[in-house]
Structures are given as structure tokens and as C-alpha cells.
Amino acid sequence: MASSVLITGGSGLLGLNWANELRHTHKVTLGVHNRAVSMLGVATERISLESVDSLISALDRVRPDCVVHAAGLTSVEGCEENPNLAHHVNVELAENVATACARRGVKLAHISTDHVFGGDGQLFTEDTCIKPLNTYGKTKAEAETRVQHACPEALVIRTNFYGWGPAYRQSFSDWVMSNLIQGQQLTLFRDVFYSPILSSRLVSVVYELFERSATGLFHVVGDDRISKYDFGLQLASVFGLDASLISAGSIDAQSTLVMRPHDMSLSNRKVSETLNISIGGVREHLLMLQQQSKLSEELQTI
């Protein structure tokens, strides 16, 4: 059983949610770089991803059963503005982590994205040919290949998640909720589709894959293909917020945005059949989110 986990990108949205989900049942270490965080029951370790040797030293110190590589440059606009940095962070550092894990025989889950597809279809499977449209998608696609080559036993997880985030790193659900609570008008895309999953559910599914000693590529997403607009409406409904503040817009009208796929929805059939589970849909996950305490309440200092 994987009882000790090291999470890279430990101050990021996914890393913090991962730690919060596991801290009562596992030994959790957040690997941090620039931003210091503190969470009750969670260790932190300053870790450089810049070399395989530094990572091996970190693995020898922390001695995790598994590593979750959640560090990355995730801003689509930021990646487009600085493609060299995007390649370094998303590709080269990921390869370093994979190489170190392979050399030490540590299980690895590399977190990828639904942005590797071109959006000319729906409910893409693990066997669908990828066609990234922007620098972010291209670097994440290359990272998948490099990680699997460096560490053939790795899990590569394509996903699109949300959950409670810290003040400095809101998730999509945080952003929608914050605006609605403040009475702000919102325009959400009716023509961008995805398959979101609550972060805590993502964690539990990946851990089941670890427990089954699964390897390779999995789409770990929710059951529903939904537009960003309809997600906002469902969130408003569950949390009792004013859905009339949300307007339906088109991504095609946003000429200043970096090109994005219209459809990023993924099929979770492979992981559901592998684990013989139902992952759950949007409303079920939003009701779970409603019952969870805000992540800001779990962080002692930032």
C-alpha cells in the first residue's frame, strides 16, 4: 500500500488539494520551491526539479512510496508568451522527475491535461490521436512521451479538475462562486465542453490505480460532458446562488485569447472499467464540494 507520498508543485492548487485529501491517512510531503505553505499534518520540503541528482537526493531524504508530479506552468497565455520557459517547466522538469523515480523504483503519477486534443470531436479516449493547438498543450503532450520513455511504469493522468483553492490560486469553481457571491455578472462559454472532476475524487481514483499497480495512460475525469456555461448554472443551483448573473457567450468572440479547443471532453471508460467503479458526474461532485471545508481554512500560513 502506498502510504507515503511526495507531491511536486506543493503550493499549487492540485498539490494542496492532494495533501488535504490524504493528510489524515498518509504521510504527505509537499515539495515546494518559491512559495512556503503550512498545513497541519503535512510535511514540506524545498526541492529543486532542475536536476536528476537533486531529485534523487530528495527521494532519498523523503523516502516516498509514490510521487505525484503536479508542478507545471498551466497558464495557457503564459505558455504562449514564454514558450521556452513552458518547455523547460512542463517538459524538461517532468522528465527529470520521471528519470529520478525510475532510478529509485518509486511509483509516479504524472498529471497531464485535456488540452492535448484539438477539439474536433468529443469524449476522447486514450487511443484518440492528440492534436494540441497551443504551446501549453504541445508541451504537455511532449511531456507525456518523455515521462513514459524515462519511466515506463508511470501513470500518466489526463484530467481537468476543480476544488477549493487558496486565495492566490483559485480554481474555476472558486472564480465562478466568488463572482456570483459578489453579485458580479459573468459570461461563460456555451461552446467549450469538458469533463470536470472534483479534486478529491481525482485523488481517490489515482490512489486506486496505485493500489492496483496500474501503469500507463488514463483519463481521470467526471462522467459528464458539459459546457462551461452549464457548469456555472449547476454550481449556482447547488450553492443557492443567482444563476441569472450568468450569461452564455462564445469563445469565438474572444479574439484576444490564445487558441483553445472547443471540446476537451474525455471518456473515463477505461479507468472506470479498470477499477470497476463509477466516478460520478457534475452535480454529485458539486454536492461533495459543498460539504468540504474551504482549503483556505486548512492552510495555516502562506
Tab-separated table of N, CA and C in Angstrom, residues 15-154:
chain	number	residue	atom	x	y	z
A	15	GLY	N	-1.686	20.323	-5.806
A	15	GLY	CA	-0.846	19.812	-4.740
A	15	GLY	C	-1.476	20.004	-3.372
A	16	LEU	N	-2.023	21.187	-3.126
A	16	LEU	CA	-2.644	21.475	-1.834
A	16	LEU	C	-3.899	20.633	-1.622
A	17	ASN	N	-4.695	20.481	-2.667
A	17	ASN	CA	-5.887	19.650	-2.540
A	17	ASN	C	-5.511	18.196	-2.303
A	18	TRP	N	-4.447	17.745	-2.972
A	18	TRP	CA	-3.991	16.360	-2.809
A	18	TRP	C	-3.565	16.125	-1.365
A	19	ALA	N	-2.784	17.057	-0.826
A	19	ALA	CA	-2.317	16.931	0.550
A	19	ALA	C	-3.482	16.952	1.531
A	20	ASN	N	-4.417	17.851	1.299
A	20	ASN	CA	-5.561	17.970	2.198
A	20	ASN	C	-6.390	16.694	2.219
A	21	GLU	N	-6.499	16.045	1.089
A	21	GLU	CA	-7.296	14.826	0.992
A	21	GLU	C	-6.641	13.651	1.710
A	22	LEU	N	-5.305	13.599	1.704
A	22	LEU	CA	-4.601	12.415	2.206
A	22	LEU	C	-3.954	12.579	3.568
A	23	ARG	N	-3.935	13.795	4.114
A	23	ARG	CA	-3.086	14.058	5.281
A	23	ARG	C	-3.500	13.282	6.532
A	24	HIS	N	-4.739	12.830	6.610
A	24	HIS	CA	-5.171	12.086	7.794
A	24	HIS	C	-4.872	10.589	7.684
A	25	THR	N	-4.561	10.121	6.501
A	25	THR	CA	-4.369	8.682	6.302
A	25	THR	C	-3.009	8.312	5.739
A	26	HIS	N	-2.245	9.278	5.250
A	26	HIS	CA	-0.958	9.020	4.629
A	26	HIS	C	0.090	10.007	5.151
A	27	LYS	N	1.323	9.633	5.010
A	27	LYS	CA	2.412	10.573	5.249
A	27	LYS	C	2.579	11.386	3.976
A	28	VAL	N	2.332	12.685	4.056
A	28	VAL	CA	2.330	13.551	2.881
A	28	VAL	C	3.443	14.590	3.006
A	29	THR	N	4.226	14.709	1.938
A	29	THR	CA	5.244	15.754	1.869
A	29	THR	C	4.980	16.607	0.645
A	30	LEU	N	4.847	17.898	0.861
A	30	LEU	CA	4.689	18.844	-0.245
A	30	LEU	C	6.066	19.340	-0.664
A	31	GLY	N	6.416	19.088	-1.910
A	31	GLY	CA	7.645	19.634	-2.459
A	31	GLY	C	7.389	21.043	-2.943
A	32	VAL	N	8.055	22.019	-2.331
A	32	VAL	CA	7.814	23.419	-2.673
A	32	VAL	C	9.090	24.047	-3.208
A	33	HIS	N	8.914	25.180	-3.892
A	33	HIS	CA	10.061	25.865	-4.491
A	33	HIS	C	10.123	27.312	-4.005
A	34	ASN	N	9.226	28.158	-4.494
A	34	ASN	CA	9.259	29.580	-4.140
A	34	ASN	C	8.340	29.927	-2.977
A	35	ARG	N	7.129	29.404	-3.002
A	35	ARG	CA	6.116	29.791	-2.011
A	35	ARG	C	6.080	28.785	-0.866
A	36	ALA	N	6.191	29.263	0.350
A	36	ALA	CA	6.121	28.399	1.525
A	36	ALA	C	4.665	28.243	1.963
A	37	VAL	N	4.277	27.030	2.289
A	37	VAL	CA	2.932	26.766	2.786
A	37	VAL	C	3.038	25.915	4.043
A	38	SER	N	1.980	25.940	4.833
A	38	SER	CA	1.944	25.132	6.043
A	38	SER	C	0.542	24.577	6.215
A	39	MET	N	0.456	23.265	6.373
A	39	MET	CA	-0.826	22.601	6.551
A	39	MET	C	-0.670	21.572	7.663
A	40	LEU	N	-1.577	21.560	8.599
A	40	LEU	CA	-1.496	20.649	9.729
A	40	LEU	C	-1.426	19.196	9.249
A	41	GLY	N	-0.437	18.465	9.748
A	41	GLY	CA	-0.304	17.053	9.392
A	41	GLY	C	0.434	16.797	8.101
A	42	VAL	N	1.007	17.849	7.500
A	42	VAL	CA	1.697	17.719	6.214
A	42	VAL	C	3.108	18.275	6.348
A	43	ALA	N	4.090	17.526	5.870
A	43	ALA	CA	5.473	18.000	5.859
A	43	ALA	C	5.734	18.792	4.582
A	44	THR	N	6.697	19.690	4.628
A	44	THR	CA	7.122	20.399	3.422
A	44	THR	C	8.622	20.213	3.240
A	45	GLU	N	9.046	20.238	2.013
A	45	GLU	CA	10.452	20.024	1.674
A	45	GLU	C	10.777	20.905	0.472
A	46	ARG	N	11.800	21.734	0.617
A	46	ARG	CA	12.240	22.518	-0.538
A	46	ARG	C	13.000	21.597	-1.487
A	47	ILE	N	12.486	21.486	-2.691
A	47	ILE	CA	13.031	20.533	-3.657
A	47	ILE	C	13.262	21.231	-4.981
A	48	SER	N	14.434	21.040	-5.530
A	48	SER	CA	14.735	21.533	-6.871
A	48	SER	C	14.472	20.428	-7.883
A	49	LEU	N	13.747	20.791	-8.923
A	49	LEU	CA	13.476	19.841	-10.008
A	49	LEU	C	14.462	20.004	-11.155
A	50	GLU	N	15.475	20.841	-10.968
A	50	GLU	CA	16.358	21.232	-12.059
A	50	GLU	C	17.349	20.149	-12.467
A	51	SER	N	17.573	19.160	-11.618
A	51	SER	CA	18.499	18.089	-11.995
A	51	SER	C	18.013	16.770	-11.431
A	52	VAL	N	18.377	15.700	-12.118
A	52	VAL	CA	18.024	14.362	-11.649
A	52	VAL	C	18.711	14.080	-10.323
A	53	ASP	N	19.947	14.519	-10.179
A	53	ASP	CA	20.683	14.263	-8.941
A	53	ASP	C	20.009	14.906	-7.732
A	54	SER	N	19.549	16.153	-7.893
A	54	SER	CA	18.883	16.817	-6.767
A	54	SER	C	17.576	16.106	-6.418
A	55	LEU	N	16.902	15.603	-7.419
A	55	LEU	CA	15.657	14.874	-7.171
A	55	LEU	C	15.920	13.535	-6.493
A	56	ILE	N	16.967	12.843	-6.916
A	56	ILE	CA	17.315	11.584	-6.267
A	56	ILE	C	17.661	11.820	-4.803
A	57	SER	N	18.386	12.895	-4.522
A	57	SER	CA	18.695	13.244	-3.132
A	57	SER	C	17.417	13.480	-2.333
A	58	ALA	N	16.451	14.164	-2.955
A	58	ALA	CA	15.179	14.417	-2.280
A	58	ALA	C	14.420	13.115	-2.023
A	59	LEU	N	14.417	12.226	-2.992
A	59	LEU	CA	13.751	10.931	-2.807
A	59	LEU	C	14.413	10.140	-1.690
A	60	ASP	N	15.727	10.216	-1.599
A	60	ASP	CA	16.436	9.503	-0.538
A	60	ASP	C	16.127	10.093	0.838
A	61	ARG	N	15.892	11.410	0.901
A	61	ARG	CA	15.548	12.037	2.170
A	61	ARG	C	14.111	11.726	2.590
A	62	VAL	N	13.199	11.895	1.663
A	62	VAL	CA	11.774	11.772	1.972
A	62	VAL	C	11.323	10.317	1.992
A	63	ARG	N	11.915	9.500	1.128
A	63	ARG	CA	11.602	8.072	1.006
A	63	ARG	C	10.103	7.820	0.769
A	64	PRO	N	9.541	8.442	-0.270
A	64	PRO	CA	8.119	8.220	-0.554
A	64	PRO	C	7.885	6.883	-1.246
A	65	ASP	N	6.684	6.349	-1.064
A	65	ASP	CA	6.268	5.184	-1.839
A	65	ASP	C	5.862	5.600	-3.244
A	66	CYS	N	5.375	6.835	-3.372
A	66	CYS	CA	4.950	7.313	-4.686
A	66	CYS	C	5.152	8.820	-4.764
A	67	VAL	N	5.266	9.293	-5.996
A	67	VAL	CA	5.410	10.721	-6.290
A	67	VAL	C	4.254	11.135	-7.194
A	68	VAL	N	3.646	12.263	-6.884
A	68	VAL	CA	2.653	12.880	-7.766
A	68	VAL	C	3.299	14.135	-8.336
A	69	HIS	N	3.520	14.131	-9.642
A	69	HIS	CA	4.148	15.298	-10.270
A	69	HIS	C	3.059	16.255	-10.726
A	70	ALA	N	2.785	17.239	-9.863
A	70	ALA	CA	1.729	18.224	-10.141
A	70	ALA	C	2.290	19.587	-10.485
A	71	ALA	N	3.616	19.741	-10.484
A	71	ALA	CA	4.221	21.027	-10.832
A	71	ALA	C	4.106	21.266	-12.332
A	72	GLY	N	3.922	22.505	-12.705
A	72	GLY	CA	3.853	22.822	-14.127
A	72	GLY	C	3.472	24.266	-14.354
A	73	LEU	N	3.685	24.718	-15.576
A	73	LEU	CA	3.237	26.042	-15.998
A	73	LEU	C	1.907	25.837	-16.710
A	74	THR	N	0.814	26.212	-16.043
A	74	THR	CA	-0.513	25.850	-16.530
A	74	THR	C	-1.268	26.994	-17.198
A	75	SER	N	-0.745	28.197	-17.137
A	75	SER	CA	-1.411	29.326	-17.799
A	75	SER	C	-1.252	29.203	-19.310
A	76	VAL	N	-2.362	29.104	-20.019
A	76	VAL	CA	-2.307	28.986	-21.480
A	76	VAL	C	-1.654	30.233	-22.077
A	77	GLU	N	-2.054	31.405	-21.569
A	77	GLU	CA	-1.467	32.645	-22.074
A	77	GLU	C	0.011	32.742	-21.703
A	78	GLY	N	0.332	32.358	-20.470
A	78	GLY	CA	1.715	32.412	-20.017
A	78	GLY	C	2.633	31.520	-20.828
A	79	CYS	N	2.155	30.343	-21.186
A	79	CYS	CA	2.954	29.425	-22.006
A	79	CYS	C	3.179	30.002	-23.400
A	80	GLU	N	2.156	30.627	-23.946
A	80	GLU	CA	2.279	31.190	-25.297
A	80	GLU	C	3.259	32.360	-25.315
A	81	GLU	N	3.264	33.134	-24.236
A	81	GLU	CA	4.155	34.291	-24.151
A	81	GLU	C	5.608	33.888	-23.935
A	82	ASN	N	5.825	32.766	-23.300
A	82	ASN	CA	7.187	32.320	-22.998
A	82	ASN	C	7.323	30.832	-23.268
A	83	PRO	N	7.386	30.455	-24.550
A	83	PRO	CA	7.418	29.032	-24.894
A	83	PRO	C	8.655	28.308	-24.387
A	84	ASN	N	9.784	29.014	-24.290
A	84	ASN	CA	10.992	28.360	-23.780
A	84	ASN	C	10.826	27.970	-22.311
A	85	LEU	N	10.256	28.882	-21.523
A	85	LEU	CA	10.001	28.566	-20.124
A	85	LEU	C	8.980	27.440	-20.011
A	86	ALA	N	7.950	27.492	-20.842
A	86	ALA	CA	6.933	26.446	-20.813
A	86	ALA	C	7.544	25.078	-21.104
A	87	HIS	N	8.429	25.025	-22.084
A	87	HIS	CA	9.069	23.754	-22.421
A	87	HIS	C	9.951	23.265	-21.273
A	88	HIS	N	10.683	24.193	-20.679
A	88	HIS	CA	11.569	23.807	-19.579
A	88	HIS	C	10.765	23.251	-18.403
A	89	VAL	N	9.735	23.997	-17.994
A	89	VAL	CA	8.969	23.605	-16.814
A	89	VAL	C	8.117	22.369	-17.080
A	90	ASN	N	7.395	22.378	-18.195
A	90	ASN	CA	6.433	21.308	-18.441
A	90	ASN	C	7.042	20.037	-19.010
A	91	VAL	N	8.150	20.176	-19.727
A	91	VAL	CA	8.753	19.002	-20.371
A	91	VAL	C	10.029	18.553	-19.646
A	92	GLU	N	10.993	19.440	-19.572
A	92	GLU	CA	12.303	19.039	-19.055
A	92	GLU	C	12.250	18.672	-17.572
A	93	LEU	N	11.534	19.461	-16.778
A	93	LEU	CA	11.452	19.141	-15.359
A	93	LEU	C	10.651	17.868	-15.122
A	94	ALA	N	9.609	17.664	-15.917
A	94	ALA	CA	8.833	16.425	-15.806
A	94	ALA	C	9.699	15.212	-16.127
A	95	GLU	N	10.552	15.335	-17.145
A	95	GLU	CA	11.447	14.234	-17.500
A	95	GLU	C	12.439	13.965	-16.369
A	96	ASN	N	12.913	15.026	-15.718
A	96	ASN	CA	13.809	14.839	-14.575
A	96	ASN	C	13.135	14.038	-13.467
A	97	VAL	N	11.904	14.390	-13.154
A	97	VAL	CA	11.167	13.684	-12.102
A	97	VAL	C	10.989	12.217	-12.477
A	98	ALA	N	10.605	11.976	-13.714
A	98	ALA	CA	10.389	10.603	-14.157
A	98	ALA	C	11.674	9.787	-14.110
A	99	THR	N	12.775	10.379	-14.520
A	99	THR	CA	14.058	9.682	-14.506
A	99	THR	C	14.461	9.321	-13.085
A	100	ALA	N	14.314	10.276	-12.166
A	100	ALA	CA	14.664	10.023	-10.770
A	100	ALA	C	13.794	8.921	-10.173
A	101	CYS	N	12.499	8.953	-10.446
A	101	CYS	CA	11.603	7.916	-9.922
A	101	CYS	C	11.970	6.542	-10.477
A	102	ALA	N	12.308	6.494	-11.761
A	102	ALA	CA	12.688	5.223	-12.364
A	102	ALA	C	13.955	4.674	-11.716
A	103	ARG	N	14.914	5.531	-11.465
A	103	ARG	CA	16.182	5.075	-10.882
A	103	ARG	C	16.020	4.590	-9.453
A	104	ARG	N	15.061	5.156	-8.727
A	104	ARG	CA	14.836	4.749	-7.339
A	104	ARG	C	13.673	3.762	-7.188
A	105	GLY	N	13.037	3.415	-8.282
A	105	GLY	CA	11.938	2.461	-8.213
A	105	GLY	C	10.725	2.976	-7.462
A	106	VAL	N	10.465	4.292	-7.576
A	106	VAL	CA	9.338	4.918	-6.886
A	106	VAL	C	8.179	5.084	-7.868
A	107	LYS	N	6.982	4.735	-7.429
A	107	LYS	CA	5.808	4.905	-8.272
A	107	LYS	C	5.605	6.380	-8.609
A	108	LEU	N	5.141	6.638	-9.815
A	108	LEU	CA	4.952	8.015	-10.275
A	108	LEU	C	3.592	8.179	-10.927
A	109	ALA	N	2.902	9.243	-10.551
A	109	ALA	CA	1.717	9.697	-11.286
A	109	ALA	C	2.037	11.075	-11.846
A	110	HIS	N	2.100	11.157	-13.153
A	110	HIS	CA	2.366	12.426	-13.833
A	110	HIS	C	1.029	13.018	-14.266
A	111	ILE	N	0.775	14.258	-13.850
A	111	ILE	CA	-0.512	14.894	-14.138
A	111	ILE	C	-0.434	15.653	-15.460
A	112	SER	N	-1.265	15.232	-16.402
A	112	SER	CA	-1.333	15.881	-17.708
A	112	SER	C	-2.681	16.586	-17.842
A	113	THR	N	-3.129	16.809	-19.046
A	113	THR	CA	-4.256	17.713	-19.281
A	113	THR	C	-5.121	17.248	-20.444
A	114	ASP	N	-6.331	17.794	-20.511
A	114	ASP	CA	-7.217	17.547	-21.648
A	114	ASP	C	-6.928	18.487	-22.815
A	115	HIS	N	-5.969	19.415	-22.652
A	115	HIS	CA	-5.625	20.363	-23.712
A	115	HIS	C	-4.767	19.741	-24.812
A	116	VAL	N	-4.493	18.449	-24.735
A	116	VAL	CA	-3.677	17.812	-25.788
A	116	VAL	C	-4.507	17.495	-27.025
A	117	PHE	N	-5.815	17.700	-26.965
A	117	PHE	CA	-6.678	17.419	-28.112
A	117	PHE	C	-7.076	18.705	-28.831
A	118	GLY	N	-7.425	18.555	-30.096
A	118	GLY	CA	-7.745	19.711	-30.924
A	118	GLY	C	-9.175	20.167	-30.856
A	119	GLY	N	-10.030	19.391	-30.193
A	119	GLY	CA	-11.410	19.810	-30.028
A	119	GLY	C	-12.317	19.477	-31.182
A	120	ASP	N	-11.840	18.652	-32.123
A	120	ASP	CA	-12.649	18.306	-33.301
A	120	ASP	C	-13.342	16.963	-33.089
A	121	GLY	N	-13.896	16.771	-31.933
A	121	GLY	CA	-14.612	15.551	-31.575
A	121	GLY	C	-15.108	15.721	-30.155
A	122	GLN	N	-15.432	14.618	-29.508
A	122	GLN	CA	-15.868	14.687	-28.117
A	122	GLN	C	-15.621	13.361	-27.433
A	123	LEU	N	-15.539	13.413	-26.105
A	123	LEU	CA	-15.304	12.237	-25.279
A	123	LEU	C	-14.131	11.416	-25.824
A	124	PHE	N	-13.008	12.093	-25.957
A	124	PHE	CA	-11.800	11.471	-26.492
A	124	PHE	C	-11.326	10.344	-25.571
A	125	THR	N	-10.837	9.269	-26.170
A	125	THR	CA	-10.311	8.146	-25.403
A	125	THR	C	-8.784	8.213	-25.376
A	126	GLU	N	-8.200	7.320	-24.608
A	126	GLU	CA	-6.746	7.245	-24.524
A	126	GLU	C	-6.123	6.869	-25.860
A	127	ASP	N	-6.903	6.274	-26.759
A	127	ASP	CA	-6.380	5.864	-28.069
A	127	ASP	C	-6.575	6.922	-29.149
A	128	THR	N	-7.296	8.005	-28.844
A	128	THR	CA	-7.506	9.069	-29.825
A	128	THR	C	-6.195	9.791	-30.095
A	129	CYS	N	-5.929	10.070	-31.364
A	129	CYS	CA	-4.715	10.808	-31.721
A	129	CYS	C	-4.791	12.230	-31.158
A	130	ILE	N	-3.701	12.666	-30.545
A	130	ILE	CA	-3.682	14.006	-29.969
A	130	ILE	C	-3.377	15.047	-31.051
A	131	LYS	N	-3.828	16.284	-30.807
A	131	LYS	CA	-3.591	17.371	-31.754
A	131	LYS	C	-3.635	18.698	-30.998
A	132	PRO	N	-2.622	18.967	-30.169
A	132	PRO	CA	-2.644	20.195	-29.365
A	132	PRO	C	-2.611	21.446	-30.231
A	133	LEU	N	-3.331	22.479	-29.783
A	133	LEU	CA	-3.480	23.702	-30.563
A	133	LEU	C	-2.578	24.837	-30.101
A	134	ASN	N	-2.074	24.753	-28.883
A	134	ASN	CA	-1.303	25.862	-28.336
A	134	ASN	C	-0.053	25.338	-27.634
A	135	THR	N	0.792	26.261	-27.193
A	135	THR	CA	2.063	25.876	-26.580
A	135	THR	C	1.847	25.056	-25.320
A	136	TYR	N	0.871	25.436	-24.515
A	136	TYR	CA	0.592	24.663	-23.308
A	136	TYR	C	0.296	23.204	-23.661
A	137	GLY	N	-0.637	22.993	-24.589
A	137	GLY	CA	-0.993	21.633	-24.984
A	137	GLY	C	0.173	20.878	-25.594
A	138	LYS	N	0.971	21.577	-26.408
A	138	LYS	CA	2.113	20.921	-27.054
A	138	LYS	C	3.160	20.490	-26.038
A	139	THR	N	3.427	21.348	-25.041
A	139	THR	CA	4.429	20.963	-24.047
A	139	THR	C	3.920	19.827	-23.163
A	140	LYS	N	2.655	19.833	-22.838
A	140	LYS	CA	2.123	18.744	-22.017
A	140	LYS	C	2.092	17.429	-22.795
A	141	ALA	N	1.829	17.518	-24.097
A	141	ALA	CA	1.854	16.306	-24.925
A	141	ALA	C	3.266	15.734	-25.004
A	142	GLU	N	4.250	16.607	-25.203
A	142	GLU	CA	5.633	16.132	-25.254
A	142	GLU	C	6.054	15.555	-23.911
A	143	ALA	N	5.599	16.167	-22.837
A	143	ALA	CA	5.933	15.660	-21.508
A	143	ALA	C	5.416	14.242	-21.309
A	144	GLU	N	4.220	13.961	-21.780
A	144	GLU	CA	3.685	12.602	-21.655
A	144	GLU	C	4.637	11.587	-22.278
A	145	THR	N	5.124	11.902	-23.490
A	145	THR	CA	6.028	10.986	-24.195
A	145	THR	C	7.341	10.834	-23.442
A	146	ARG	N	7.901	11.944	-22.994
A	146	ARG	CA	9.192	11.893	-22.292
A	146	ARG	C	9.065	11.127	-20.971
A	147	VAL	N	7.987	11.364	-20.251
A	147	VAL	CA	7.793	10.694	-18.959
A	147	VAL	C	7.667	9.186	-19.156
A	148	GLN	N	6.885	8.779	-20.131
A	148	GLN	CA	6.683	7.347	-20.346
A	148	GLN	C	7.954	6.666	-20.837
A	149	HIS	N	8.782	7.397	-21.568
A	149	HIS	CA	10.051	6.835	-22.014
A	149	HIS	C	11.022	6.705	-20.851
A	150	ALA	N	11.064	7.736	-19.996
A	150	ALA	CA	12.001	7.723	-18.871
A	150	ALA	C	11.560	6.780	-17.766
A	151	CYS	N	10.255	6.628	-17.591
A	151	CYS	CA	9.713	5.812	-16.507
A	151	CYS	C	8.529	5.008	-17.040
A	152	PRO	N	8.803	3.880	-17.698
A	152	PRO	CA	7.729	3.119	-18.362
A	152	PRO	C	6.619	2.646	-17.429
A	153	GLU	N	6.883	2.562	-16.138
A	153	GLU	CA	5.875	2.108	-15.192
A	153	GLU	C	5.019	3.253	-14.652
A	154	ALA	N	5.228	4.461	-15.150
A	154	ALA	CA	4.499	5.624	-14.620
A	154	ALA	C	3.023	5.590	-15.012
